[in-house]
Coordinates of C-alpha atoms in Angstrom, one line a residue:
X9 CA 169.7 118.5 109.2
X10 CA 168.3 117.1 106.2
X11 CA 169.1 114.5 103.7
X12 CA 171.8 115.4 101.1
X13 CA 170.0 116.0 97.9
X14 CA 166.7 113.3 99.1
X15 CA 164.0 114.1 96.1
X16 CA 161.0 114.0 98.5
X17 CA 162.7 115.2 101.2
X18 CA 164.1 118.0 99.7
X19 CA 160.4 118.5 97.3
X20 CA 158.6 119.2 101.2
X21 CA 161.4 121.6 102.1
X22 CA 160.6 124.1 99.8
X23 CA 157.2 123.7 100.0
X24 CA 157.5 124.1 103.6
X25 CA 159.6 127.7 103.2
X26 CA 157.6 128.3 100.2
X27 CA 155.7 131.0 101.8
X28 CA 158.0 133.4 103.0
X29 CA 160.9 131.6 100.4
X30 CA 160.8 134.8 98.3
X31 CA 161.4 137.3 102.0
X32 CA 164.3 135.2 103.1
X33 CA 166.0 134.7 99.6
X34 CA 165.6 138.7 99.3
X35 CA 167.2 139.8 103.6
X36 CA 169.5 137.1 103.4
X37 CA 171.1 138.3 100.6
X38 CA 170.8 141.7 101.1
X39 CA 168.8 142.3 98.1
X40 CA 171.4 140.9 96.3
X41 CA 169.5 138.0 94.1
X42 CA 167.8 140.3 92.1
X43 CA 171.3 141.8 90.8
X44 CA 171.9 138.0 90.0
X45 CA 168.6 137.0 88.5
X46 CA 169.4 140.5 86.0
X47 CA 172.5 139.6 85.4
X48 CA 171.5 135.9 83.9
X49 CA 168.5 137.6 82.0
X50 CA 170.9 140.2 79.9
X51 CA 172.8 137.5 79.0
X52 CA 170.0 135.9 77.8
X53 CA 168.7 138.5 76.4
X54 CA 171.4 138.6 74.3
X55 CA 170.9 135.9 72.5
X56 CA 167.3 136.5 71.1
X57 CA 166.2 133.3 73.2
X58 CA 162.3 132.4 72.0
X59 CA 161.9 129.5 74.0
X60 CA 163.6 129.2 77.3
X61 CA 162.4 126.8 79.9
X62 CA 163.4 128.0 83.3
X63 CA 163.9 125.1 85.7
X64 CA 163.7 124.5 89.0
X65 CA 162.2 128.3 89.0
X66 CA 160.8 127.9 93.1
X67 CA 159.0 130.8 92.6
X68 CA 159.3 132.5 89.4
X69 CA 161.5 135.2 89.9
X70 CA 163.9 134.7 87.2
X71 CA 161.0 133.5 85.0
X72 CA 159.7 136.9 85.7
X73 CA 163.0 138.4 85.3
X74 CA 163.5 136.9 81.7
X75 CA 159.4 138.2 81.0
X76 CA 160.8 141.7 81.5
X77 CA 164.0 141.1 78.8
X78 CA 162.1 139.2 76.8
X79 CA 158.5 140.5 76.3
X80 CA 157.9 137.8 73.0
X81 CA 159.4 134.8 73.8
X82 CA 157.7 132.2 75.1
X83 CA 159.1 131.2 79.0
X84 CA 158.1 127.9 80.0
X85 CA 158.4 127.7 84.3
X86 CA 158.6 124.5 86.2
X87 CA 160.2 123.0 89.5
X88 CA 159.1 120.0 91.6
X89 CA 157.7 122.0 94.1
X90 CA 153.8 122.4 94.2
X91 CA 153.5 124.9 96.3
X92 CA 156.4 126.5 94.9
X93 CA 154.7 126.3 91.2
X94 CA 151.5 128.0 92.8
X95 CA 153.4 131.0 94.0
X96 CA 154.9 131.6 90.7
X97 CA 151.3 130.9 89.4
X98 CA 150.0 133.9 91.2
X99 CA 152.9 136.0 90.8
X100 CA 151.2 135.4 87.2
X101 CA 153.8 132.9 85.1
X102 CA 150.8 131.4 83.0
X103 CA 153.2 128.5 81.8
X104 CA 154.0 127.0 85.3
X105 CA 154.1 123.1 85.5
X106 CA 155.1 120.6 88.2
X107 CA 157.7 118.5 86.5
X108 CA 160.9 115.9 87.6
X109 CA 164.0 117.8 86.3
X110 CA 165.6 114.0 85.3
X111 CA 162.8 114.0 83.4
X112 CA 161.1 116.6 81.4
X113 CA 158.2 115.9 79.9
X114 CA 159.2 117.7 76.7
X115 CA 160.1 116.0 73.5
X116 CA 163.9 116.5 72.1
X117 CA 164.9 120.0 70.9
X118 CA 162.1 122.3 72.3
X119 CA 163.8 124.9 73.8
X120 CA 166.7 127.6 72.8
X121 CA 167.6 128.4 76.1
X122 CA 167.3 126.0 79.8
X123 CA 168.0 128.8 82.7
X124 CA 168.9 126.9 86.2
X125 CA 168.6 129.4 89.3
X126 CA 169.8 127.7 93.0
X127 CA 168.5 125.1 91.6
X128 CA 170.7 121.8 90.2
X129 CA 173.0 121.4 93.6
X130 CA 169.9 120.5 94.7
X131 CA 169.3 118.0 92.4
X132 CA 170.2 114.2 93.2
X133 CA 171.7 113.8 89.9
X134 CA 173.9 116.7 88.5
X135 CA 175.2 114.9 85.3
X136 CA 171.3 113.2 84.6
X137 CA 170.2 116.8 85.3
X138 CA 172.6 118.5 82.6
X139 CA 171.9 115.8 79.7
X140 CA 168.0 116.4 81.0
X141 CA 168.5 119.9 79.7
X142 CA 170.6 118.5 76.7
X143 CA 168.3 117.2 74.9
X144 CA 165.4 119.3 75.5
X145 CA 167.5 121.8 74.3
X146 CA 168.6 122.3 69.9
X147 CA 171.5 122.3 68.8
X148 CA 173.6 125.6 69.6
X149 CA 171.3 125.9 72.2
X150 CA 172.5 128.0 75.8
X151 CA 172.4 126.6 79.1
X152 CA 173.0 129.4 82.4
X153 CA 173.3 127.3 85.9
X154 CA 173.3 130.1 88.5
X155 CA 174.5 128.9 91.9
X156 CA 175.9 129.5 95.1
X157 CA 179.7 128.9 95.4
X158 CA 182.5 130.0 97.6
X159 CA 184.9 132.9 97.4
X160 CA 188.4 131.9 96.8
X161 CA 189.3 135.3 98.3
X162 CA 189.8 136.3 102.0
X163 CA 186.2 136.4 101.7
X164 CA 186.1 132.6 102.1
X165 CA 186.2 132.0 106.1
X166 CA 183.8 135.0 107.3
X167 CA 181.5 134.2 104.1
X168 CA 181.9 129.9 105.2
X169 CA 181.2 131.7 109.4
X170 CA 178.3 133.8 108.1
X171 CA 176.8 130.4 105.7
X172 CA 176.8 128.2 109.1
X173 CA 176.6 130.3 112.0
X174 CA 174.8 133.2 110.8
X175 CA 172.4 132.7 108.1
X176 CA 170.8 129.1 109.6
X177 CA 169.9 131.5 112.3
X178 CA 168.3 134.6 110.7
X179 CA 166.6 132.1 108.0
X180 CA 164.9 130.2 111.2
X181 CA 163.6 133.6 112.3
X182 CA 162.3 134.6 109.0
X183 CA 160.6 130.9 107.9
X184 CA 160.5 128.9 110.5
X185 CA 162.2 126.5 109.5
X186 CA 166.2 126.9 110.8
X187 CA 167.2 123.3 109.0
X188 CA 166.4 124.2 105.3
X189 CA 169.0 126.5 105.9
X190 CA 171.7 124.1 107.5
X191 CA 171.1 122.1 104.2
X192 CA 171.9 125.3 102.3
X193 CA 174.7 125.9 103.7
X194 CA 175.6 122.3 103.4
X195 CA 174.8 121.6 99.6
X196 CA 177.4 124.8 98.9
X197 CA 180.1 123.3 100.6
X198 CA 179.3 120.4 98.3
X199 CA 179.0 121.8 95.4
X200 CA 181.5 122.0 92.4
X201 CA 181.9 125.6 91.2
X202 CA 184.9 127.6 89.4
X203 CA 187.0 125.2 87.2
X204 CA 185.5 121.8 88.4
X205 CA 181.9 123.2 87.4
X206 CA 182.8 123.7 83.8
X207 CA 184.9 120.5 83.2
X208 CA 181.0 119.0 84.6
X209 CA 179.1 120.7 82.2
X210 CA 181.3 120.0 79.4
X211 CA 181.0 116.7 80.5
X212 CA 177.4 116.0 79.6
X213 CA 176.8 117.7 76.3
X214 CA 177.9 120.8 76.0
X215 CA 180.8 122.9 75.1
X216 CA 182.7 126.4 76.1
X217 CA 181.2 126.7 78.9
X218 CA 182.2 129.5 81.3
X219 CA 182.2 130.2 84.9
X220 CA 181.6 134.0 85.8
X221 CA 182.2 134.9 89.6
X222 CA 179.8 137.6 91.1
X223 CA 179.9 139.5 94.2
X224 CA 182.9 138.8 95.8
X225 CA 182.8 134.8 94.4
X226 CA 180.1 133.8 96.6
X227 CA 177.5 133.2 93.3
X228 CA 179.3 132.1 89.8
X229 CA 177.2 132.5 86.6
X230 CA 177.6 129.5 84.2
X231 CA 176.8 129.5 80.3
X232 CA 177.4 127.0 77.9
X233 CA 176.3 125.9 74.2
X234 CA 174.8 122.1 73.4
X235 CA 176.9 120.2 71.9

């Protein structure tokens, strides 16, 4: 079992799964990951963002989706996994850098939008990461946090069974790293969602946070404005 949110171990884990990360995402989500990222990209497009930071970019799929929606925007992709950044660059992301979400190498007010998809959950200090996102945003800038959540409907228990008993085995076959996906299940159980996440975001230099559950609540998109 992967120790909870140990930065060095989590980074190493992502380095190991990087070669088959995209395939695992597409298979394990039944292709719904495309829809989730497209929904986030449409929201950023509605804000007409011009300087965007995609944090915890992984292999860069959200940054690429943002680029398709906003071809004139300057998009910077950042992640703490060197192997993931290598893959992101190989897909054509020129501004893809290795960076720690808790110590971003950007001046204050460098961006008018920050996105983070399926990444905040893996950071050792969620509040500190949100404050760092706020620091690099302009006043009135926007943040999107897209991440897994547990459904609050009849889907909750079947989904938890899938999460803990089926997904790690499938992921192990695809990536050879079943432990990484045991960690995924545990991290989703621990991660705040819904009203709790809204409060966390608003407690860390953001206002007017909103939660939008998707796909029966297995994923939630949060958006907020920098105070």
